[in-house]
Amino acid sequence: MSEAESRHLAQGPHVALRAFTLADAEEFTARARESRHLHHPWLFPPTAADTYAAYAGALIDDPARFGFLVCERAGGGIAGFININNIVRGGFRSGALGYGAFAHAAGRGLMSEGLGLVVRHAFGPLGLHRLEINVQPRNEASIALARRAGFRLEGYSPDFLYVDGAWRDHERWALTAEMPGASG
């Protein structure tokens, strides 16, 4: 097993998951800058080293968050990211997912495979029972990803999250460990 493979938390045929590191700043921010047209107006990942350090540091240090880099197995490049935020333990055992593909990897099925791996990791080693994805209704690509992964539409939350200068409505999608698709 190579050094790169030993850092993987999970792997599939085309992608592998690994945790964020501070050393990923250069590649991550370059990919985020290249992908601004894809992400806007839904998502604003860090595009500079200082903002990446704060972003990745929170994912690394905060026990209520876990960040996964979705990396291509061929070459190891970062294809996207999937974060579990607001992790609550105890009787709730839940987390909220956020994600983004980078432009060079969009539309190639890599994020679908990566999300399946994250779901298995969340319901397995992380011991969670429920995952939620909150998506703006016009973000068709994110909704399609949630649907492909087996998440069900549970509701609509007006003025749910402050994004790009305004409070935005979101659809709430969820998956529990018992549902079909929960095995990734």
Tab-separated table of N, CA, C and O in Angstrom, residues 6 16 49 52 60 76-77 79 115-116 122 180:
chain	number	residue	atom	x	y	z
A	6	SER	N	-2.554	4.880	2.206
A	6	SER	CA	-2.680	4.690	3.644
A	6	SER	C	-3.414	5.862	4.301
A	6	SER	O	-3.924	5.722	5.398
A	16	ALA	N	-11.143	8.186	-3.878
A	16	ALA	CA	-10.818	7.832	-2.506
A	16	ALA	C	-11.075	9.055	-1.644
A	16	ALA	O	-10.968	10.192	-2.110
A	49	ALA	N	-4.948	31.202	0.574
A	49	ALA	CA	-4.305	30.379	1.603
A	49	ALA	C	-4.807	30.704	3.008
A	49	ALA	O	-5.040	29.790	3.810
A	52	TYR	N	-8.350	29.404	3.432
A	52	TYR	CA	-8.302	27.940	3.456
A	52	TYR	C	-7.838	27.453	4.822
A	52	TYR	O	-8.396	26.491	5.368
A	60	ILE	N	-10.623	20.254	10.787
A	60	ILE	CA	-9.654	19.378	11.445
A	60	ILE	C	-9.843	19.375	12.960
A	60	ILE	O	-9.777	18.322	13.596
A	76	GLY	N	-4.526	11.071	-7.875
A	76	GLY	CA	-4.692	11.614	-6.532
A	76	GLY	C	-5.197	13.040	-6.445
A	76	GLY	O	-5.302	13.586	-5.353
A	77	GLY	N	-5.495	13.687	-7.568
A	77	GLY	CA	-5.953	15.074	-7.534
A	77	GLY	C	-7.294	15.233	-6.839
A	77	GLY	O	-8.128	14.332	-6.832
A	79	ALA	N	-10.896	16.191	-6.494
A	79	ALA	CA	-12.037	16.354	-7.396
A	79	ALA	C	-13.146	17.175	-6.758
A	79	ALA	O	-13.953	17.794	-7.451
A	115	LEU	N	-19.879	10.646	-2.456
A	115	LEU	CA	-20.960	10.779	-1.481
A	115	LEU	C	-21.375	9.412	-0.946
A	115	LEU	O	-21.640	9.258	0.241
A	116	GLY	N	-21.401	8.404	-1.803
A	116	GLY	CA	-21.700	7.054	-1.323
A	116	GLY	C	-20.687	6.592	-0.282
A	116	GLY	O	-21.046	5.990	0.729
A	122	ALA	N	-20.069	7.652	7.420
A	122	ALA	CA	-20.870	8.321	8.445
A	122	ALA	C	-21.706	7.326	9.241
A	122	ALA	O	-21.775	7.407	10.472
A	180	PRO	N	-33.123	2.531	2.276
A	180	PRO	CA	-32.412	2.027	1.105
A	180	PRO	C	-31.474	3.121	0.598
A	180	PRO	O	-31.800	4.297	0.604
